[in-house]
């Protein structure tokens, strides 16, 4: 096993590749040493901005024995074919969230671990926010008592800016609008905070005047195996918000960040809001907590680097990535069935049946 920083490649050299490259350069545990994009213009721009070597042939990059893992920042529908090529080359896989556009493709990505002896890491970085970790610590220590209810809301003004030239305009590219584009983050968060999710029901509407195909408001109710429930709200016609609130028998905690500094996570603690309200104390007696400085993008890449070296998946696992996608598709199915609760088990069963009909076996 090699020593020193884990050497990584990166595929897809757009805006998000630069965000992760900046995060990687803050760590002594990993180093991005090579990049690939089909566009010569993007390759040249990325190399000019970062100084990192770029390839015009993916196979050549993947043949480099010093590269232990590869980061994917390609469009969602390309996650499976690119991940499959990376895994077949014996490289560990990091893919941005969601793990895939469909649960069937997500399950196939998860199966790459067994098929090729690699690990898959999914970039659900929001669970690594320092404020979210503090809430989880309070749950685990019993400080909040028995948790019964979780609220999560991720909203912004996206639907007011959509045009037919933007891919989020179309149902087949962004099913459910903010449900699939923003809700996916919160489904992973409430799974992390609340445990096993068994079903979802959802309602939605369209209020933006621009005329896009997609809905722009959604509310989803999740039921957990232990009886707790969670609400995930997404609105595409309002000022931005990213907020989570957890209600327990001994106290509640609220966490809210300024999404405007999302790309610079080491700045989030400067404008976030985190408090705990205990027992029968009113809002005026809440205790404001200080969120420590953290960097969720650096943290997720370091988890990936650790998986590359250990050969063991982290909490940013393919399984957890697929739970978030399953929640999304259960909510979409609920929308088509008048808001009834849809068991996640039904979504998994339907996806496995589709794969079996195609001659694919992932379980």
Tab-separated table of C-alpha atoms in Angstrom:
chain	number	residue	atom	x	y	z
A	1	UNK	CA	0.000	0.000	0.000
A	2	UNK	CA	1.360	3.399	-0.959
A	3	UNK	CA	2.057	6.073	1.629
A	4	UNK	CA	1.548	9.826	1.524
A	5	UNK	CA	-1.571	11.587	0.223
A	6	UNK	CA	-4.087	9.492	-1.696
A	7	UNK	CA	-3.799	10.427	-5.365
A	8	UNK	CA	-7.107	11.055	-7.086
A	9	UNK	CA	-8.386	11.774	-10.562
A	10	UNK	CA	-11.448	13.863	-11.346
A	11	UNK	CA	-13.903	13.538	-14.244
A	12	UNK	CA	-16.099	16.445	-15.278
A	13	UNK	CA	-14.251	19.751	-15.024
A	14	UNK	CA	-17.021	22.295	-14.566
A	15	UNK	CA	-17.860	24.593	-11.652
A	16	UNK	CA	-18.286	21.885	-9.040
A	17	UNK	CA	-14.959	20.283	-9.927
A	18	UNK	CA	-13.322	23.553	-8.965
A	19	UNK	CA	-15.184	23.674	-5.631
A	20	UNK	CA	-13.936	20.190	-4.752
A	21	UNK	CA	-10.454	20.923	-6.059
A	22	UNK	CA	-10.215	23.928	-3.733
A	23	UNK	CA	-11.322	21.707	-0.849
A	24	UNK	CA	-8.799	19.012	-1.774
A	25	UNK	CA	-5.934	21.507	-1.736
A	26	UNK	CA	-6.681	22.222	1.947
A	27	UNK	CA	-6.001	18.602	2.917
A	28	UNK	CA	-2.740	16.743	3.398
A	29	UNK	CA	-4.554	13.398	3.123
A	30	UNK	CA	-5.332	13.532	-0.596
A	31	UNK	CA	-4.231	15.135	-3.822
A	32	UNK	CA	-6.041	15.552	-7.128
A	33	UNK	CA	-3.356	14.826	-9.710
A	34	UNK	CA	-5.296	14.402	-12.964
A	35	UNK	CA	-8.493	15.510	-14.648
A	36	UNK	CA	-10.561	14.503	-17.656
A	37	UNK	CA	-13.308	16.146	-19.664
A	38	UNK	CA	-14.450	15.517	-23.214
A	39	UNK	CA	-14.382	19.256	-23.888
A	40	UNK	CA	-10.936	20.610	-24.785
A	41	UNK	CA	-12.060	24.061	-23.676
A	42	UNK	CA	-12.988	22.820	-20.196
A	43	UNK	CA	-9.776	20.815	-19.919
A	44	UNK	CA	-7.671	23.840	-20.790
A	45	UNK	CA	-9.616	26.127	-18.445
A	46	UNK	CA	-9.362	23.683	-15.527
A	47	UNK	CA	-5.614	23.204	-16.046
A	48	UNK	CA	-5.069	26.939	-16.334
A	49	UNK	CA	-6.988	27.620	-13.109
A	50	UNK	CA	-5.641	24.724	-11.003
A	51	UNK	CA	-2.308	23.673	-12.479
A	52	UNK	CA	-3.491	20.053	-12.439
A	53	UNK	CA	-2.638	17.803	-15.394
A	54	UNK	CA	-5.520	16.987	-17.739
A	55	UNK	CA	-6.112	14.118	-20.156
A	56	UNK	CA	-7.999	13.955	-23.432
A	57	UNK	CA	-8.324	10.151	-23.112
A	58	UNK	CA	-10.072	8.750	-20.028
A	59	UNK	CA	-8.599	5.285	-20.490
A	60	UNK	CA	-5.089	6.706	-20.345
A	61	UNK	CA	-5.854	8.523	-17.088
A	62	UNK	CA	-7.422	5.416	-15.566
A	63	UNK	CA	-4.374	3.360	-16.540
A	64	UNK	CA	-2.173	5.417	-14.195
A	65	UNK	CA	-1.370	2.991	-11.338
A	66	UNK	CA	-0.676	5.844	-8.898
A	67	UNK	CA	-4.322	7.008	-9.022
A	68	UNK	CA	-6.271	5.193	-6.287
A	69	UNK	CA	-9.675	6.809	-6.673
A	70	UNK	CA	-11.645	9.040	-9.010
A	71	UNK	CA	-14.103	11.866	-8.294
A	72	UNK	CA	-17.141	12.157	-10.597
A	73	UNK	CA	-18.682	15.601	-11.114
A	74	UNK	CA	-20.563	14.664	-14.274
A	75	UNK	CA	-24.334	15.037	-14.942
A	76	UNK	CA	-26.533	12.649	-12.962
A	77	UNK	CA	-27.444	10.501	-15.957
A	78	UNK	CA	-23.748	9.826	-16.566
A	79	UNK	CA	-22.986	8.579	-13.054
A	80	UNK	CA	-23.547	4.887	-13.795
A	81	UNK	CA	-21.601	4.508	-17.060
A	82	UNK	CA	-18.672	6.596	-15.823
A	83	UNK	CA	-18.613	4.921	-12.404
A	84	UNK	CA	-18.659	1.527	-14.099
A	85	UNK	CA	-15.635	2.448	-16.216
A	86	UNK	CA	-13.753	3.781	-13.210
A	87	UNK	CA	-14.543	0.709	-11.098
A	88	UNK	CA	-13.577	-1.663	-13.907
A	89	UNK	CA	-10.164	0.019	-13.893
A	90	UNK	CA	-9.824	-0.898	-10.213
A	91	UNK	CA	-10.258	2.649	-8.922
A	92	UNK	CA	-12.448	3.628	-5.982
A	93	UNK	CA	-15.440	5.804	-6.900
A	94	UNK	CA	-16.658	9.110	-5.497
A	95	UNK	CA	-19.799	10.419	-7.148
A	96	UNK	CA	-21.661	13.616	-6.456
A	97	UNK	CA	-25.177	13.306	-5.103
A	98	UNK	CA	-27.594	11.970	-6.016
A	99	UNK	CA	-25.911	8.628	-6.515
A	100	UNK	CA	-27.868	8.320	-9.796
A	101	UNK	CA	-30.919	9.611	-11.624
A	102	UNK	CA	-32.900	6.445	-10.825
A	103	UNK	CA	-32.851	3.869	-8.056
A	104	UNK	CA	-32.137	1.137	-10.608
A	105	UNK	CA	-28.940	2.900	-11.647
A	106	UNK	CA	-28.080	3.631	-8.005
A	107	UNK	CA	-28.363	-0.066	-7.155
A	108	UNK	CA	-26.108	-0.906	-10.092
A	109	UNK	CA	-23.523	1.586	-8.835
A	110	UNK	CA	-23.699	0.010	-5.384
A	111	UNK	CA	-23.110	-3.401	-6.981
A	112	UNK	CA	-19.807	-2.155	-8.438
A	113	UNK	CA	-18.285	-2.554	-4.981
A	114	UNK	CA	-18.836	-6.313	-5.028
A	115	UNK	CA	-18.129	-6.741	-8.709
A	116	UNK	CA	-14.784	-4.925	-8.743
A	117	UNK	CA	-13.619	-4.853	-5.128
A	118	UNK	CA	-13.795	-1.070	-4.857
A	119	UNK	CA	-15.708	1.331	-2.612
A	120	UNK	CA	-18.346	3.872	-3.609
A	121	UNK	CA	-18.611	7.209	-1.805
A	122	UNK	CA	-21.595	9.521	-2.408
A	123	UNK	CA	-21.183	13.256	-1.792
A	124	UNK	CA	-24.057	13.870	0.606
A	125	UNK	CA	-21.899	16.447	2.353
A	126	UNK	CA	-24.692	18.245	4.244
A	127	UNK	CA	-24.678	15.571	6.952
A	128	UNK	CA	-21.074	16.665	7.661
A	129	UNK	CA	-22.053	20.251	8.530
A	130	UNK	CA	-20.840	21.005	12.053
A	131	UNK	CA	-24.310	22.056	13.202
A	132	UNK	CA	-25.850	18.803	11.951
A	133	UNK	CA	-23.133	16.820	13.765
A	134	UNK	CA	-23.950	18.728	16.973
A	135	UNK	CA	-27.625	17.819	16.647
A	136	UNK	CA	-26.732	14.160	16.100
A	137	UNK	CA	-24.458	14.242	19.164
A	138	UNK	CA	-27.319	15.658	21.260
A	139	UNK	CA	-29.607	12.878	20.023
A	140	UNK	CA	-27.037	10.176	20.752
A	141	UNK	CA	-26.282	11.489	24.242
A	142	UNK	CA	-29.977	11.598	25.173
A	143	UNK	CA	-29.885	15.363	25.653
A	144	UNK	CA	-33.006	15.779	23.498
A	145	UNK	CA	-34.814	12.797	24.972
A	146	UNK	CA	-36.927	10.689	22.634
A	147	UNK	CA	-37.060	12.294	19.200
A	148	UNK	CA	-40.525	12.219	17.669
A	149	UNK	CA	-40.466	14.776	14.874
A	150	UNK	CA	-37.998	16.344	12.434
A	151	UNK	CA	-38.492	19.322	10.131
A	152	UNK	CA	-36.241	20.091	7.165
A	153	UNK	CA	-36.647	22.815	4.571
A	154	UNK	CA	-34.436	23.621	1.601
A	155	UNK	CA	-35.862	26.319	-0.653
A	156	UNK	CA	-34.750	28.964	-3.127
A	157	UNK	CA	-35.992	31.092	-6.029
A	158	UNK	CA	-34.932	28.726	-8.859
A	159	UNK	CA	-38.395	28.374	-10.466
A	160	UNK	CA	-38.638	32.131	-10.979
A	161	UNK	CA	-35.557	31.969	-13.236
A	162	UNK	CA	-36.259	28.854	-15.321
A	163	UNK	CA	-36.395	29.008	-19.113
A	164	UNK	CA	-36.886	26.273	-21.723
A	165	UNK	CA	-33.108	26.386	-22.251
A	166	UNK	CA	-32.452	25.197	-18.667
A	167	UNK	CA	-32.615	21.453	-17.956
A	168	UNK	CA	-34.550	21.947	-14.696
A	169	UNK	CA	-37.524	23.195	-16.782
A	170	UNK	CA	-38.378	19.614	-17.809
A	171	UNK	CA	-40.060	16.870	-15.779
A	172	UNK	CA	-37.894	14.092	-17.176
A	173	UNK	CA	-34.697	15.943	-16.188
A	174	UNK	CA	-35.823	17.298	-12.798
A	175	UNK	CA	-38.778	15.141	-11.649
A	176	UNK	CA	-40.860	16.923	-9.051
A	177	UNK	CA	-38.806	20.116	-9.460
A	178	UNK	CA	-37.397	21.019	-6.041
A	179	UNK	CA	-38.470	17.615	-4.694
A	180	UNK	CA	-35.675	15.875	-6.591
A	181	UNK	CA	-33.255	18.797	-6.746
A	182	UNK	CA	-33.379	20.063	-3.142
A	183	UNK	CA	-35.351	17.433	-1.258
A	184	UNK	CA	-32.702	14.811	-2.033
A	185	UNK	CA	-30.291	16.612	0.332
A	186	UNK	CA	-32.831	16.658	3.149
A	187	UNK	CA	-33.879	13.042	2.700
A	188	UNK	CA	-30.292	12.052	3.459
A	189	UNK	CA	-30.145	14.451	6.428
A	190	UNK	CA	-33.291	13.150	8.099
A	191	UNK	CA	-32.162	9.572	7.438
A	192	UNK	CA	-28.888	10.414	9.200
A	193	UNK	CA	-30.662	12.063	12.130
A	194	UNK	CA	-33.708	9.803	12.390
A	195	UNK	CA	-32.748	6.301	11.290
A	196	UNK	CA	-34.586	3.818	9.091
A	197	UNK	CA	-37.302	5.369	6.893
A	198	UNK	CA	-40.196	3.104	5.907
A	199	UNK	CA	-42.561	5.226	3.806
A	200	UNK	CA	-43.222	8.601	2.214
A	201	UNK	CA	-46.246	10.644	1.193
A	202	UNK	CA	-46.124	13.906	-0.712
A	203	UNK	CA	-48.106	16.783	-2.151
A	204	UNK	CA	-46.993	19.465	-4.587
A	205	UNK	CA	-48.156	22.412	-6.652
A	206	UNK	CA	-47.041	24.828	-9.362
A	207	UNK	CA	-47.086	28.558	-8.656
A	208	UNK	CA	-44.249	30.091	-10.669
A	209	UNK	CA	-45.503	32.281	-13.534
A	210	UNK	CA	-42.719	31.209	-15.944
A	211	UNK	CA	-44.599	28.156	-17.243
A	212	UNK	CA	-42.063	25.375	-16.617
A	213	UNK	CA	-43.157	21.727	-16.775
A	214	UNK	CA	-42.030	20.992	-13.224
A	215	UNK	CA	-43.901	21.648	-10.012
A	216	UNK	CA	-42.236	24.242	-7.811
A	217	UNK	CA	-43.626	23.505	-4.328
A	218	UNK	CA	-43.486	20.202	-2.466
A	219	UNK	CA	-44.145	18.836	1.011
A	220	UNK	CA	-43.173	15.269	1.920
A	221	UNK	CA	-43.972	13.379	5.108
A	222	UNK	CA	-41.677	10.502	6.045
A	223	UNK	CA	-42.417	7.713	8.525
A	224	UNK	CA	-39.609	5.967	10.387
A	225	UNK	CA	-39.372	2.384	11.601
A	226	UNK	CA	-39.495	3.507	15.245
A	227	UNK	CA	-42.603	5.653	14.803
A	228	UNK	CA	-41.134	9.136	14.470
A	229	UNK	CA	-42.119	11.273	11.492
A	230	UNK	CA	-40.366	13.965	9.474
A	231	UNK	CA	-41.442	16.759	7.194
A	232	UNK	CA	-39.304	17.783	4.215
A	233	UNK	CA	-40.361	20.986	2.494
A	234	UNK	CA	-39.017	22.504	-0.719
A	235	UNK	CA	-40.117	25.735	-2.370
A	236	UNK	CA	-38.680	27.082	-5.614
A	237	UNK	CA	-40.322	30.522	-5.469
A	238	UNK	CA	-38.909	32.088	-2.305
A	239	UNK	CA	-35.712	33.485	-0.838
A	240	UNK	CA	-33.264	30.713	-0.012
A	241	UNK	CA	-33.291	28.762	3.228
A	242	UNK	CA	-31.579	25.611	4.516
A	243	UNK	CA	-32.955	24.728	7.932
A	244	UNK	CA	-33.390	21.663	10.136
A	245	UNK	CA	-35.271	21.318	13.422
A	246	UNK	CA	-35.380	18.237	15.648
A	247	UNK	CA	-38.035	17.828	18.362
A	248	UNK	CA	-37.435	15.580	21.379
A	249	UNK	CA	-39.148	14.950	24.702
A	250	UNK	CA	-36.442	16.883	26.598
A	251	UNK	CA	-35.599	19.571	24.103
A	252	UNK	CA	-35.511	20.764	20.527
A	253	UNK	CA	-32.666	22.002	18.365
A	254	UNK	CA	-32.805	24.358	15.400
A	255	UNK	CA	-30.065	24.842	12.794
A	256	UNK	CA	-30.111	27.225	9.866
A	257	UNK	CA	-27.364	28.319	7.479
A	258	UNK	CA	-26.857	30.974	4.846
A	259	UNK	CA	-26.880	28.973	1.620
A	260	UNK	CA	-25.132	31.868	-0.079
A	261	UNK	CA	-21.817	30.659	1.349
A	262	UNK	CA	-22.411	26.964	0.537
A	263	UNK	CA	-19.458	26.908	-1.880
A	264	UNK	CA	-17.186	28.174	0.921
A	265	UNK	CA	-18.142	25.898	3.819
A	266	UNK	CA	-15.395	27.149	6.116
A	267	UNK	CA	-17.413	30.398	6.259
A	268	UNK	CA	-20.779	28.822	7.176
A	269	UNK	CA	-20.248	29.050	10.940
A	270	UNK	CA	-19.976	32.837	10.713
A	271	UNK	CA	-23.624	33.340	9.702
A	272	UNK	CA	-25.388	30.169	10.859
A	273	UNK	CA	-27.984	29.909	13.615
A	274	UNK	CA	-27.933	27.028	16.098
A	275	UNK	CA	-29.881	26.819	19.347
A	276	UNK	CA	-31.352	24.371	21.838
A	277	UNK	CA	-34.605	24.899	23.719
A	278	UNK	CA	-34.943	22.680	26.787
A	279	UNK	CA	-37.874	21.195	28.696
A	280	UNK	CA	-40.700	23.644	29.239
A	281	UNK	CA	-38.535	26.687	28.552
A	282	UNK	CA	-40.023	29.112	26.096
A	283	UNK	CA	-38.404	30.473	22.959
A	284	UNK	CA	-36.960	33.399	24.915
A	285	UNK	CA	-34.925	31.015	27.089
A	286	UNK	CA	-33.363	29.094	24.225
A	287	UNK	CA	-29.601	28.580	24.471
A	288	UNK	CA	-27.700	29.836	21.453
A	289	UNK	CA	-24.869	27.459	20.576
A	290	UNK	CA	-21.667	28.289	18.754
A	291	UNK	CA	-21.090	26.269	15.620
A	292	UNK	CA	-17.392	25.437	15.228
A	293	UNK	CA	-15.596	26.079	11.965
A	294	UNK	CA	-15.663	23.105	9.614
A	295	UNK	CA	-15.375	22.251	5.926
A	296	UNK	CA	-17.836	19.614	4.735
A	297	UNK	CA	-16.250	19.314	1.284
A	298	UNK	CA	-12.782	18.705	2.683
A	299	UNK	CA	-14.306	16.262	5.174
A	300	UNK	CA	-16.153	14.243	2.531
A	301	UNK	CA	-13.041	14.006	0.339
A	302	UNK	CA	-11.021	12.839	3.338
A	303	UNK	CA	-13.630	10.150	3.993
A	304	UNK	CA	-13.238	9.098	0.366
A	305	UNK	CA	-9.451	9.023	0.707
A	306	UNK	CA	-9.779	6.862	3.818
A	307	UNK	CA	-12.017	4.439	1.897
A	308	UNK	CA	-9.459	4.280	-0.915
A	309	UNK	CA	-6.808	3.187	1.568
A	310	UNK	CA	-8.900	0.949	3.841
A	311	UNK	CA	-11.134	-0.601	1.190
A	312	UNK	CA	-14.109	0.004	3.504
A	313	UNK	CA	-17.119	2.242	2.727
A	314	UNK	CA	-17.706	5.314	4.889
A	315	UNK	CA	-21.013	6.682	6.125
A	316	UNK	CA	-21.277	8.410	2.729
A	317	UNK	CA	-22.105	4.986	1.366
A	318	UNK	CA	-23.870	3.783	-1.741
A	319	UNK	CA	-26.589	2.357	0.511
A	320	UNK	CA	-27.268	5.712	2.161
A	321	UNK	CA	-27.190	7.398	-1.234
A	322	UNK	CA	-29.808	4.976	-2.498
A	323	UNK	CA	-32.054	5.549	0.540
A	324	UNK	CA	-32.243	9.241	-0.416
A	325	UNK	CA	-33.131	8.334	-4.019
A	326	UNK	CA	-35.728	5.811	-2.819
A	327	UNK	CA	-37.341	8.516	-0.650
A	328	UNK	CA	-37.501	10.775	-3.677
A	329	UNK	CA	-39.161	8.143	-5.868
A	330	UNK	CA	-41.567	7.107	-3.102
A	331	UNK	CA	-42.598	10.761	-2.853
A	332	UNK	CA	-43.014	11.002	-6.637
A	333	UNK	CA	-45.135	7.846	-6.656
A	334	UNK	CA	-47.220	9.293	-3.834
A	335	UNK	CA	-47.852	12.413	-5.921
A	336	UNK	CA	-49.205	10.232	-8.722
A	337	UNK	CA	-51.429	8.321	-6.304
A	338	UNK	CA	-53.152	11.172	-4.519
A	339	UNK	CA	-50.729	11.557	-1.643
A	340	UNK	CA	-50.980	8.094	-0.125
A	341	UNK	CA	-48.080	6.659	1.870
A	342	UNK	CA	-45.752	4.623	-0.338
A	343	UNK	CA	-43.461	2.087	1.388
A	344	UNK	CA	-39.813	2.388	0.420
A	345	UNK	CA	-39.777	-1.416	0.232
A	346	UNK	CA	-42.177	-1.165	-2.731
A	347	UNK	CA	-39.796	1.217	-4.514
A	348	UNK	CA	-36.857	-1.140	-3.987
A	349	UNK	CA	-38.920	-4.119	-5.126
A	350	UNK	CA	-40.024	-2.375	-8.317
A	351	UNK	CA	-36.453	-1.332	-9.119
A	352	UNK	CA	-35.101	-4.831	-8.540
A	353	UNK	CA	-37.830	-6.255	-10.759
A	354	UNK	CA	-36.871	-3.844	-13.551
A	355	UNK	CA	-33.238	-4.859	-13.211
A	356	UNK	CA	-34.134	-8.554	-13.227
A	357	UNK	CA	-36.178	-8.063	-16.410
A	358	UNK	CA	-33.041	-6.549	-17.961
A	359	UNK	CA	-30.942	-9.512	-16.828
A	360	UNK	CA	-29.247	-7.434	-14.112
A	361	UNK	CA	-28.745	-8.881	-10.648
A	362	UNK	CA	-27.584	-6.454	-7.970
A	363	UNK	CA	-28.766	-7.965	-4.678
